[in-house]
PDB file of C-alpha atoms in Angstrom:
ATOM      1  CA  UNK B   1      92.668  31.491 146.581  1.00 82.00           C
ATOM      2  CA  UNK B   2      91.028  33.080 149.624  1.00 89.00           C
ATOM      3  CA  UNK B   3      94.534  32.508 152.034  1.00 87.00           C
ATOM      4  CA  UNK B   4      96.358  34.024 148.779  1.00 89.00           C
ATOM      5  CA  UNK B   5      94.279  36.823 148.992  1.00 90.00           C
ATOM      6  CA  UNK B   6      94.502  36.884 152.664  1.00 92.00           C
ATOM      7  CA  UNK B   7      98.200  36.968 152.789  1.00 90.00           C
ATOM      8  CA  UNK B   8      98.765  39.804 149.963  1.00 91.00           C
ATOM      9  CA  UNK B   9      96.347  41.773 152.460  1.00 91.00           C
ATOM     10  CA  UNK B  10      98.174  40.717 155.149  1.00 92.00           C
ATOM     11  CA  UNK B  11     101.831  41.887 153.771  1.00 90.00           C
ATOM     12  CA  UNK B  12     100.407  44.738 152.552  1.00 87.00           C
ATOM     13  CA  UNK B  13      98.868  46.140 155.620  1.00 92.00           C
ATOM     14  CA  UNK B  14     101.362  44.821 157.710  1.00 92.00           C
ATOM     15  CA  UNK B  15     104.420  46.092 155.700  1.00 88.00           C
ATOM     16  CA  UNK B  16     106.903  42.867 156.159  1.00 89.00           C
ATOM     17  CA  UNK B  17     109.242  42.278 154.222  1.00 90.00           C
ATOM     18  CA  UNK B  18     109.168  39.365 152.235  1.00 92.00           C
ATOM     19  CA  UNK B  19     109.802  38.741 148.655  1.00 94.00           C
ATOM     20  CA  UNK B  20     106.862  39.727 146.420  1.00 93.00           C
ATOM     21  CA  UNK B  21     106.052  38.712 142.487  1.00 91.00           C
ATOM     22  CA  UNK B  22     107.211  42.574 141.693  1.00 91.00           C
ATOM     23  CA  UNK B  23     106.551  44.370 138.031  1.00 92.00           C
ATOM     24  CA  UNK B  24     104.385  42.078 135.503  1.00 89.00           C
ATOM     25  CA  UNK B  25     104.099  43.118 132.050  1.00 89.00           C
ATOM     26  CA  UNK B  26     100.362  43.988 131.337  1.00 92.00           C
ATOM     27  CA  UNK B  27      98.959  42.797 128.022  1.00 91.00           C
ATOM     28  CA  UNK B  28     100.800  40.015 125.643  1.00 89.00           C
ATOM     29  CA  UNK B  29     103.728  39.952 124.379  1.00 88.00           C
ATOM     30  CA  UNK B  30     104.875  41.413 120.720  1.00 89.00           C
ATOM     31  CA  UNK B  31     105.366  37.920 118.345  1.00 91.00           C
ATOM     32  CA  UNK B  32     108.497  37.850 116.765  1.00 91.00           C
ATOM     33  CA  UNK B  33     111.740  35.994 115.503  1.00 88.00           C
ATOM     34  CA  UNK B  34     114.688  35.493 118.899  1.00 84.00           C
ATOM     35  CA  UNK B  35     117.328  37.435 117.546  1.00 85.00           C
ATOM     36  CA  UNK B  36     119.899  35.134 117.659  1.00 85.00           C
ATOM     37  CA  UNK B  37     123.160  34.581 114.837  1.00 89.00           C
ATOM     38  CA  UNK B  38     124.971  31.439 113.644  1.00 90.00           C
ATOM     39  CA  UNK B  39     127.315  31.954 116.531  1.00 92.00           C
ATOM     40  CA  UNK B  40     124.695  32.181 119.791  1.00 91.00           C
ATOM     41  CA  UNK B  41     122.666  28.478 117.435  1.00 90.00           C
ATOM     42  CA  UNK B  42     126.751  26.800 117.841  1.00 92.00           C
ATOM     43  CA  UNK B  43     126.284  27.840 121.225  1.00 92.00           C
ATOM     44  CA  UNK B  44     123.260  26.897 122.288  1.00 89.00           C
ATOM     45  CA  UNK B  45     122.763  23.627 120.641  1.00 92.00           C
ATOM     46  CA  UNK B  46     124.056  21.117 123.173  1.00 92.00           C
ATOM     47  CA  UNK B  47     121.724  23.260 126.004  1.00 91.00           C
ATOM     48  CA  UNK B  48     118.508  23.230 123.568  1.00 87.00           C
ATOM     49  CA  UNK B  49     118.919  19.042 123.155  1.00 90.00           C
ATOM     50  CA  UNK B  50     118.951  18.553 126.946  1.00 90.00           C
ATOM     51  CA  UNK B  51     116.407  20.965 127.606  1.00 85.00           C
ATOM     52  CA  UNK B  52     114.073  19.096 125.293  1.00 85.00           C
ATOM     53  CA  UNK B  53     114.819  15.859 126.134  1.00 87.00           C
ATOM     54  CA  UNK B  54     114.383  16.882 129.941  1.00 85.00           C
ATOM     55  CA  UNK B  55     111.258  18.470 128.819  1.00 83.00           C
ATOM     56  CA  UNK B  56     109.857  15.576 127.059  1.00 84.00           C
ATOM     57  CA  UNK B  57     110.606  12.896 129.766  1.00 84.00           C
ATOM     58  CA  UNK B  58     109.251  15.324 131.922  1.00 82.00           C
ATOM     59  CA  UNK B  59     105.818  16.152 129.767  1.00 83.00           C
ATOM     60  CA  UNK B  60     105.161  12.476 129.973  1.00 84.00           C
ATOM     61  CA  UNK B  61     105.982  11.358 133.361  1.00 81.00           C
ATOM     62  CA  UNK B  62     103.794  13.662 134.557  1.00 80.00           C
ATOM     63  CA  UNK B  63     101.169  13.007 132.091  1.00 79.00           C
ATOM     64  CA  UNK B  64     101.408   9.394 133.275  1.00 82.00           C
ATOM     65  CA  UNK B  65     101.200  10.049 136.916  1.00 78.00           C
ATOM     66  CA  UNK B  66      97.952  11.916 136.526  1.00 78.00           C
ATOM     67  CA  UNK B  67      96.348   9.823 133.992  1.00 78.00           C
ATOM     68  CA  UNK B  68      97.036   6.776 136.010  1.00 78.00           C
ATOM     69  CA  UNK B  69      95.313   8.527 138.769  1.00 76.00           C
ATOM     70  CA  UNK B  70      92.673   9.547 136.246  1.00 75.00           C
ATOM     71  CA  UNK B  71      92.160   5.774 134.478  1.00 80.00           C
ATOM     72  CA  UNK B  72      93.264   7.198 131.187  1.00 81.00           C
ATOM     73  CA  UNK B  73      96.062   6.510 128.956  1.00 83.00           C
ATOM     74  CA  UNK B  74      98.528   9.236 127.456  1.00 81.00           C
ATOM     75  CA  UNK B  75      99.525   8.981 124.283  1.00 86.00           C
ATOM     76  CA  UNK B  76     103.485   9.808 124.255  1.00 85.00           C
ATOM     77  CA  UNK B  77     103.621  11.275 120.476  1.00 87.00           C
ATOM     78  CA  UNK B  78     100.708  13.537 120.925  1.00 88.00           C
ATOM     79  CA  UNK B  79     102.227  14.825 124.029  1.00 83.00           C
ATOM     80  CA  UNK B  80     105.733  15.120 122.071  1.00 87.00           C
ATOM     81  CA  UNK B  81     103.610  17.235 119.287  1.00 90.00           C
ATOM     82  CA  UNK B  82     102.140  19.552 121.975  1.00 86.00           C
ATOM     83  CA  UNK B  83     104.979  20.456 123.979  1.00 86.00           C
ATOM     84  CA  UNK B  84     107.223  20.930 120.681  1.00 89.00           C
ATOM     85  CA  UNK B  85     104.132  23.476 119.545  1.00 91.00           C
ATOM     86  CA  UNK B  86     104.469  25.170 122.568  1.00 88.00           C
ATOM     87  CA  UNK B  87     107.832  25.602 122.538  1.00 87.00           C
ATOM     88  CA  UNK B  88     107.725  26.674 118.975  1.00 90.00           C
ATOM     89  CA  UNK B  89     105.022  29.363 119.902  1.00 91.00           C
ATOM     90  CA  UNK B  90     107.162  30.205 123.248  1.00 89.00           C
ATOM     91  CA  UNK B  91     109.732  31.123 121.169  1.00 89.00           C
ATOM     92  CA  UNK B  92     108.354  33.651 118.709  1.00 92.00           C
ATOM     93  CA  UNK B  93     106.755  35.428 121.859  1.00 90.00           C
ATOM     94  CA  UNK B  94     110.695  35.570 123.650  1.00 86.00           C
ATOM     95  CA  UNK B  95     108.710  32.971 125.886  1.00 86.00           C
ATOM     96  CA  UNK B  96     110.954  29.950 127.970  1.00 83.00           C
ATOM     97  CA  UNK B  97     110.815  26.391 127.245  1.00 82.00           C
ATOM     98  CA  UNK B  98     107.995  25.017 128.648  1.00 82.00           C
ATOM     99  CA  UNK B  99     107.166  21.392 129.544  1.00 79.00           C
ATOM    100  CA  UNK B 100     104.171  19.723 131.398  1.00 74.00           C
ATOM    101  CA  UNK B 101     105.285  20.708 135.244  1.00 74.00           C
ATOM    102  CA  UNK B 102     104.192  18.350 138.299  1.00 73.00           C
ATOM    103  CA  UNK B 103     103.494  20.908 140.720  1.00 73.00           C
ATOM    104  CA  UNK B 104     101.008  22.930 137.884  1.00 75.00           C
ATOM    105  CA  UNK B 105      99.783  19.624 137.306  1.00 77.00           C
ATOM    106  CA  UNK B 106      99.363  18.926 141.320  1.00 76.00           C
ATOM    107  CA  UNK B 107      97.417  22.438 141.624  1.00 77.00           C
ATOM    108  CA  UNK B 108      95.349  21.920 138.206  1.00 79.00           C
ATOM    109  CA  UNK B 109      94.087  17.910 139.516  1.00 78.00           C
ATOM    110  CA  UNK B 110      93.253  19.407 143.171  1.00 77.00           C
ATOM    111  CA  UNK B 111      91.521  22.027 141.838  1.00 81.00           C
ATOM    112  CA  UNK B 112      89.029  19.758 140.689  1.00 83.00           C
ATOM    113  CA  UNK B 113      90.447  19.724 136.649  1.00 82.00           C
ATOM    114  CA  UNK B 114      89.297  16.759 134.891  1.00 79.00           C
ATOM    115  CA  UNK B 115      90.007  16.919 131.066  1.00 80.00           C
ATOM    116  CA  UNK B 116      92.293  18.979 129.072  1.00 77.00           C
ATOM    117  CA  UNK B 117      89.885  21.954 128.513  1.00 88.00           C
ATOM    118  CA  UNK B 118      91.133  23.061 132.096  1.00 85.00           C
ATOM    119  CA  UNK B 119      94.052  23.927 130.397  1.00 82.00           C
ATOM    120  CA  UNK B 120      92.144  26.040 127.930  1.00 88.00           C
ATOM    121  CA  UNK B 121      90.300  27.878 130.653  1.00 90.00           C
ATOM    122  CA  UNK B 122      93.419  28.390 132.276  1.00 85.00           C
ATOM    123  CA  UNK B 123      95.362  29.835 129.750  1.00 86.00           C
ATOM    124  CA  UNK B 124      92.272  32.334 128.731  1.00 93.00           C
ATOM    125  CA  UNK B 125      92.034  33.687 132.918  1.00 91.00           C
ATOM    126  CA  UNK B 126      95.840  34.293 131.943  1.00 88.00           C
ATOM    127  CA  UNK B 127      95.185  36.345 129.341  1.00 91.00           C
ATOM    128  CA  UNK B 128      92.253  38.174 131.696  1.00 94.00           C
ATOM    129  CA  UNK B 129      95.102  38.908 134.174  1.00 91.00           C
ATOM    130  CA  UNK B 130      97.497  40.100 131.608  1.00 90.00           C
ATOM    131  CA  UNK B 131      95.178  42.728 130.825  1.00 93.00           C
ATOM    132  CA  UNK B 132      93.811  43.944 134.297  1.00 93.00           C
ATOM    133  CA  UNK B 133      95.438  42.068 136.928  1.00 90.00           C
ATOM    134  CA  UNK B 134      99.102  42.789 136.661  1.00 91.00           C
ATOM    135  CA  UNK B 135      99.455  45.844 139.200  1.00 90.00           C
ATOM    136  CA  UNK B 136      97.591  43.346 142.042  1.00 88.00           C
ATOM    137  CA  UNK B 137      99.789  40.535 141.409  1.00 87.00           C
ATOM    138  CA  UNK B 138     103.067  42.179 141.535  1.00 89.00           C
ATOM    139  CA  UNK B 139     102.060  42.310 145.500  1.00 89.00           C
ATOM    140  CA  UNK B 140     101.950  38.642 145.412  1.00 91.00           C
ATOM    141  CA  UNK B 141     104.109  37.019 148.092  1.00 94.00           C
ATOM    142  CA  UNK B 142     106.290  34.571 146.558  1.00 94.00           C
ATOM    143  CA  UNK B 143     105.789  32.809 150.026  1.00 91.00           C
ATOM    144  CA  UNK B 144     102.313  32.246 149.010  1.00 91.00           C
ATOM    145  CA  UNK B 145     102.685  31.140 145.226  1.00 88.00           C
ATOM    146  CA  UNK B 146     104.946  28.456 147.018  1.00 90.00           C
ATOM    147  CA  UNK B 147     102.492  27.909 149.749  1.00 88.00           C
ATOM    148  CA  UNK B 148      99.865  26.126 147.240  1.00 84.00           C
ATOM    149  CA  UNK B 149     102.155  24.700 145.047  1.00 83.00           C
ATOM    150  CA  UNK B 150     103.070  22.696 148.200  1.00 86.00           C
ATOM    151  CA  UNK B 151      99.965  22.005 149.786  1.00 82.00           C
ATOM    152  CA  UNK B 152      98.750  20.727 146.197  1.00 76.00           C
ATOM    153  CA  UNK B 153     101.964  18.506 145.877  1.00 77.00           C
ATOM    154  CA  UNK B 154     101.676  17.063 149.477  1.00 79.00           C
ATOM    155  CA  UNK B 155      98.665  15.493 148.608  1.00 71.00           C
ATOM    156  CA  UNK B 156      99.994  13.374 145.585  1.00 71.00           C
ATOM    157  CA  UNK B 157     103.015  12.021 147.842  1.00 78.00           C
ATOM    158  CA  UNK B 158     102.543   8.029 147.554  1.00 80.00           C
ATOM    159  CA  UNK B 159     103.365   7.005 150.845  1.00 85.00           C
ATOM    160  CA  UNK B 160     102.432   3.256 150.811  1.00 88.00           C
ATOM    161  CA  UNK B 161     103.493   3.004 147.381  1.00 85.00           C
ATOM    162  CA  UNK B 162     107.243   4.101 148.683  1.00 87.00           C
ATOM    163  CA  UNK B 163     107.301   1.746 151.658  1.00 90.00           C
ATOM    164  CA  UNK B 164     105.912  -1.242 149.055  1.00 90.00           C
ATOM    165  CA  UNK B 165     109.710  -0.136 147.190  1.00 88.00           C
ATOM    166  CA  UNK B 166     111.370  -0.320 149.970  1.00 89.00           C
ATOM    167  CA  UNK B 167     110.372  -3.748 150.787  1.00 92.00           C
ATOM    168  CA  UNK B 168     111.082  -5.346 147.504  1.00 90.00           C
ATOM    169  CA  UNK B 169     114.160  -3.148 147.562  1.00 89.00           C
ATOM    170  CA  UNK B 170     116.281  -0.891 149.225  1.00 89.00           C
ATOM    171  CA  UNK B 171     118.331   0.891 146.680  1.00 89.00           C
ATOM    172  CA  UNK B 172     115.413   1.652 144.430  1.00 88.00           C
ATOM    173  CA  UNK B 173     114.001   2.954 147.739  1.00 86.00           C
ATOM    174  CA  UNK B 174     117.173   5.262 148.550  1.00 89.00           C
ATOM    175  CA  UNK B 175     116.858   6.514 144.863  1.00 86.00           C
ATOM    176  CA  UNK B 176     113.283   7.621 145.073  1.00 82.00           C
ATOM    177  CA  UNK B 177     113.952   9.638 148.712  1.00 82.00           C
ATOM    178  CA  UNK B 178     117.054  11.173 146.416  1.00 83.00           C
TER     179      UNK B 178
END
């Protein structure tokens, strides 16, 4: 957080020219049914199936990796339920499809998160920054959002567990560098 800081300073002060966050809505958004007709549904249908099942797979690999990490178990239907509720509730807030991510997951676990209520607290210091925080982080550098997603993800990079693939065998090897 303190390099973050640090390198919003740093831009700022400095004046170079790198990509920044730019304009954040303040405050949440109005609830409300997508306008969408019969037509954009036809449309959209085959996109919405592989979005969800790319979501779901997603939701639960991740949730694996870190509960295996963790000693816990996931439990794939609840997980299912939860991202489908989110989706739902993405929806009548013009939100995007959301689905449990690996690098939010990387940043959450080296953060020090633990159980599920990190999520909670997470989503409420959202809501914080909605309402006062939206002028400071439109002078984010995008450099630096992408800065600790990486350093978070380095750290969950299985090394030995790749080179144990490779030795049993190759092709599974070449398909996890792909």
């Amino acid at each position: 957080l303190l390099l973050v800081v640090l390198a919003t300073a740093l831009v700022r002060v400095t004046g170079w020219d790198v990509r920044l966050v730019g304009h954040v809505p303040a405050g949440l958004p109005t609830p409300g049914l997508p306008d969408v007709g019969l037509a954009d549904v036809r449309a959209l249908v085959a996109s919405a199936a592989a979005v969800a099942l790319i979501s779901s797979m997603e939701s639960i690999s991740t949730g694996t990796a870190f509960a295996r990490r963790a000693r816990m178990r996931v439990e794939p239907d609840q997980e299912l339920i939860a991202v489908g509720l989110a989706n739902a509730a993405a929806g009548l807030v013009h939100g995007f499809p959301v689905a449990g991510g690996f690098s939010r997951g990387a940043v959450n676990v080296n953060a020090g998160a633990r159980t599920p209520m990190s999520g909670v607290l997470s989503a409420v210091l959202i809501v914080v920054a909605l309402f006062t925080a939206t002028p400071l982080l439109a002078q984010l550098p995008k450099v630096a959002l992408a800065a600790v997603i990486l350093v978070a993800v380095v750290g969950l990079v299985d090394v030995r567990g790749a080179l144990a693939i490779g030795r049993l065998r190759r092709s599974d090897l070449v398909s996890l560098l792909v």
